[in-house]
Amino acid sequence: MKNEFMKYAYFKGEIVEFEKATVSIAAHSLQYGTTCFGGIRGYYRDGKISVFRLKDHYIRLMNASKMLGFEFFVSWEEFKKTVGELIKKNDIKEDFYMRPFVFCSQPRISPKKAGLDFELAIYLLPLADYVSTEKGGIRFMSSTYRKYSDAAIPTKAKAGGSYINSFLATSDAQRNGYDEALMFDNNGNVVEASVANIILIYRDKVVVPDVGSDALEGITVRSMLELLEYNGYEVHREKLDRSMILTADELLVTGTAMKIVYAESLDGRPIGTEDYSARGQAGKYYKLLKSEFEKVISGEHELSKKWLEIF
């Protein structure tokens, strides 16, 4: 991933140079994490820009603003227009990542909503493949940090402040020599990776955490499940435990940045049981989804028209 941002951003109701989109060091969202955001992929193909499931990301962002009590709303038409203008201004000729977020720039020292106003900002950066599986899949560690429950913070909101949970979990995993953290709830049920959703292939059955779990309702994982159903596979929603992961056929990891990758191991134990010699390697479900998703973003799939917003 390139450590650079595109020249122009949307800030304070207008398109400005990225370096000029700044806030006070006492900004409320900087102090208390009072933000909600989205992560959206854009693709450059045949001279055109296509953005993946833009309206679904918009809906989730507005729902998050509502759940968190920010009292901020922008219409879909205005949001789409702003995105289009920002893409045009940056004259994009490569795949990219878009980060729209709702935040409060007012300097405040109290974690209270009274008197606060929230607004929208958007920035972009080049992004090709975020995770490579050329040398193997993701090596997971079972995290000792638990995924927070909906009783503490709305789990269906992509809230900025809540990502300290992900920060702690993934930092701990990497400090111990792993790539990523697998997170559990307070009852020991598997929830998700630190910043991505999971799909389990268990006894040749597609299984994901149930809707009432504390997992974020990811748009990419929803797309992967729809692709599986499109190919005739039934999706089951159940509670998952660690033993199911260790004895699964495949564990897939999916999110905006990484798209779809596979897990090689959990706590040093290879994942996969169907063929002993192939444990920890890419399986048939991973290969299917990777192929299908590439067709989608290239405009070659039946679902491309439904999911891609062309600019």
PDB file of N, CA and C in Angstrom, residues 113-148:
ATOM      1  N   LYS A 113     -22.482  15.347  23.716  1.00  0.00           N
ATOM      2  CA  LYS A 113     -22.996  15.715  22.397  1.00  0.00           C
ATOM      3  C   LYS A 113     -23.487  17.158  22.348  1.00  0.00           C
ATOM      4  N   ALA A 114     -23.950  17.691  23.445  1.00  0.00           N
ATOM      5  CA  ALA A 114     -24.563  19.019  23.460  1.00  0.00           C
ATOM      6  C   ALA A 114     -23.640  20.069  22.841  1.00  0.00           C
ATOM      7  N   GLY A 115     -24.198  20.797  21.858  1.00  0.00           N
ATOM      8  CA  GLY A 115     -23.454  21.889  21.246  1.00  0.00           C
ATOM      9  C   GLY A 115     -22.491  21.488  20.153  1.00  0.00           C
ATOM     10  N   LEU A 116     -22.466  20.219  19.797  1.00  0.00           N
ATOM     11  CA  LEU A 116     -21.529  19.752  18.775  1.00  0.00           C
ATOM     12  C   LEU A 116     -22.203  19.663  17.407  1.00  0.00           C
ATOM     13  N   ASP A 117     -21.461  19.993  16.378  1.00  0.00           N
ATOM     14  CA  ASP A 117     -21.920  19.853  14.999  1.00  0.00           C
ATOM     15  C   ASP A 117     -20.986  18.904  14.258  1.00  0.00           C
ATOM     16  N   PHE A 118     -21.577  18.014  13.466  1.00  0.00           N
ATOM     17  CA  PHE A 118     -20.787  17.034  12.723  1.00  0.00           C
ATOM     18  C   PHE A 118     -20.847  17.340  11.231  1.00  0.00           C
ATOM     19  N   GLU A 119     -19.831  16.911  10.517  1.00  0.00           N
ATOM     20  CA  GLU A 119     -19.708  17.212   9.093  1.00  0.00           C
ATOM     21  C   GLU A 119     -19.047  16.050   8.361  1.00  0.00           C
ATOM     22  N   LEU A 120     -19.046  16.137   7.038  1.00  0.00           N
ATOM     23  CA  LEU A 120     -18.486  15.083   6.195  1.00  0.00           C
ATOM     24  C   LEU A 120     -17.146  15.508   5.614  1.00  0.00           C
ATOM     25  N   ALA A 121     -16.216  14.562   5.574  1.00  0.00           N
ATOM     26  CA  ALA A 121     -14.949  14.758   4.871  1.00  0.00           C
ATOM     27  C   ALA A 121     -14.649  13.480   4.088  1.00  0.00           C
ATOM     28  N   ILE A 122     -13.896  13.609   3.000  1.00  0.00           N
ATOM     29  CA  ILE A 122     -13.529  12.451   2.177  1.00  0.00           C
ATOM     30  C   ILE A 122     -12.101  12.636   1.680  1.00  0.00           C
ATOM     31  N   TYR A 123     -11.296  11.599   1.799  1.00  0.00           N
ATOM     32  CA  TYR A 123      -9.982  11.624   1.155  1.00  0.00           C
ATOM     33  C   TYR A 123      -9.757  10.318   0.405  1.00  0.00           C
ATOM     34  N   LEU A 124      -8.771  10.321  -0.477  1.00  0.00           N
ATOM     35  CA  LEU A 124      -8.490   9.186  -1.352  1.00  0.00           C
ATOM     36  C   LEU A 124      -6.998   8.864  -1.323  1.00  0.00           C
ATOM     37  N   LEU A 125      -6.680   7.609  -1.594  1.00  0.00           N
ATOM     38  CA  LEU A 125      -5.286   7.223  -1.764  1.00  0.00           C
ATOM     39  C   LEU A 125      -5.181   6.046  -2.716  1.00  0.00           C
ATOM     40  N   PRO A 126      -4.079   5.939  -3.453  1.00  0.00           N
ATOM     41  CA  PRO A 126      -3.892   4.798  -4.349  1.00  0.00           C
ATOM     42  C   PRO A 126      -3.849   3.504  -3.543  1.00  0.00           C
ATOM     43  N   LEU A 127      -4.466   2.451  -4.069  1.00  0.00           N
ATOM     44  CA  LEU A 127      -4.439   1.165  -3.369  1.00  0.00           C
ATOM     45  C   LEU A 127      -4.646   0.031  -4.362  1.00  0.00           C
ATOM     46  N   ALA A 128      -3.624  -0.759  -4.529  1.00  0.00           N
ATOM     47  CA  ALA A 128      -3.731  -1.963  -5.357  1.00  0.00           C
ATOM     48  C   ALA A 128      -4.036  -3.130  -4.426  1.00  0.00           C
ATOM     49  N   ASP A 129      -3.207  -4.158  -4.399  1.00  0.00           N
ATOM     50  CA  ASP A 129      -3.431  -5.284  -3.492  1.00  0.00           C
ATOM     51  C   ASP A 129      -2.912  -4.946  -2.102  1.00  0.00           C
ATOM     52  N   TYR A 130      -3.789  -5.008  -1.121  1.00  0.00           N
ATOM     53  CA  TYR A 130      -3.449  -4.675   0.265  1.00  0.00           C
ATOM     54  C   TYR A 130      -2.743  -5.842   0.946  1.00  0.00           C
ATOM     55  N   VAL A 131      -3.177  -7.054   0.634  1.00  0.00           N
ATOM     56  CA  VAL A 131      -2.580  -8.267   1.193  1.00  0.00           C
ATOM     57  C   VAL A 131      -2.259  -9.226   0.050  1.00  0.00           C
ATOM     58  N   SER A 132      -1.046  -9.733   0.021  1.00  0.00           N
ATOM     59  CA  SER A 132      -0.654 -10.703  -0.997  1.00  0.00           C
ATOM     60  C   SER A 132      -0.636 -12.105  -0.399  1.00  0.00           C
ATOM     61  N   THR A 133      -1.146 -13.083  -1.162  1.00  0.00           N
ATOM     62  CA  THR A 133      -1.113 -14.475  -0.706  1.00  0.00           C
ATOM     63  C   THR A 133      -0.140 -15.306  -1.542  1.00  0.00           C
ATOM     64  N   GLU A 134       0.775 -14.624  -2.233  1.00  0.00           N
ATOM     65  CA  GLU A 134       1.746 -15.339  -3.065  1.00  0.00           C
ATOM     66  C   GLU A 134       2.634 -16.261  -2.226  1.00  0.00           C
ATOM     67  N   LYS A 135       2.954 -15.838  -1.007  1.00  0.00           N
ATOM     68  CA  LYS A 135       3.831 -16.637  -0.147  1.00  0.00           C
ATOM     69  C   LYS A 135       3.057 -17.377   0.943  1.00  0.00           C
ATOM     70  N   GLY A 136       1.737 -17.370   0.850  1.00  0.00           N
ATOM     71  CA  GLY A 136       0.921 -18.065   1.835  1.00  0.00           C
ATOM     72  C   GLY A 136      -0.220 -17.209   2.330  1.00  0.00           C
ATOM     73  N   GLY A 137      -1.107 -17.826   3.125  1.00  0.00           N
ATOM     74  CA  GLY A 137      -2.257 -17.113   3.651  1.00  0.00           C
ATOM     75  C   GLY A 137      -1.947 -16.391   4.951  1.00  0.00           C
ATOM     76  N   ILE A 138      -2.987 -15.890   5.580  1.00  0.00           N
ATOM     77  CA  ILE A 138      -2.846 -15.145   6.830  1.00  0.00           C
ATOM     78  C   ILE A 138      -2.628 -16.097   8.002  1.00  0.00           C
ATOM     79  N   ARG A 139      -1.654 -15.754   8.828  1.00  0.00           N
ATOM     80  CA  ARG A 139      -1.368 -16.534  10.036  1.00  0.00           C
ATOM     81  C   ARG A 139      -2.033 -15.828  11.224  1.00  0.00           C
ATOM     82  N   PHE A 140      -3.082 -16.453  11.733  1.00  0.00           N
ATOM     83  CA  PHE A 140      -3.881 -15.864  12.805  1.00  0.00           C
ATOM     84  C   PHE A 140      -3.383 -16.257  14.194  1.00  0.00           C
ATOM     85  N   MET A 141      -3.593 -15.344  15.125  1.00  0.00           N
ATOM     86  CA  MET A 141      -3.443 -15.638  16.542  1.00  0.00           C
ATOM     87  C   MET A 141      -4.787 -15.422  17.227  1.00  0.00           C
ATOM     88  N   SER A 142      -5.176 -16.320  18.115  1.00  0.00           N
ATOM     89  CA  SER A 142      -6.389 -16.108  18.912  1.00  0.00           C
ATOM     90  C   SER A 142      -6.127 -14.950  19.864  1.00  0.00           C
ATOM     91  N   SER A 143      -6.882 -13.877  19.704  1.00  0.00           N
ATOM     92  CA  SER A 143      -6.628 -12.681  20.497  1.00  0.00           C
ATOM     93  C   SER A 143      -7.141 -12.827  21.924  1.00  0.00           C
ATOM     94  N   THR A 144      -6.388 -12.279  22.857  1.00  0.00           N
ATOM     95  CA  THR A 144      -6.846 -12.225  24.248  1.00  0.00           C
ATOM     96  C   THR A 144      -7.760 -11.016  24.461  1.00  0.00           C
ATOM     97  N   TYR A 145      -7.754 -10.099  23.501  1.00  0.00           N
ATOM     98  CA  TYR A 145      -8.667  -8.957  23.561  1.00  0.00           C
ATOM     99  C   TYR A 145     -10.008  -9.370  22.967  1.00  0.00           C
ATOM    100  N   ARG A 146     -11.080  -9.120  23.679  1.00  0.00           N
ATOM    101  CA  ARG A 146     -12.409  -9.504  23.231  1.00  0.00           C
ATOM    102  C   ARG A 146     -13.046  -8.403  22.392  1.00  0.00           C
ATOM    103  N   LYS A 147     -13.821  -8.815  21.390  1.00  0.00           N
ATOM    104  CA  LYS A 147     -14.590  -7.839  20.613  1.00  0.00           C
ATOM    105  C   LYS A 147     -15.667  -7.253  21.520  1.00  0.00           C
ATOM    106  N   TYR A 148     -15.750  -5.936  21.536  1.00  0.00           N
ATOM    107  CA  TYR A 148     -16.741  -5.265  22.378  1.00  0.00           C
ATOM    108  C   TYR A 148     -18.152  -5.664  21.945  1.00  0.00           C
TER     109      TYR A 148
END
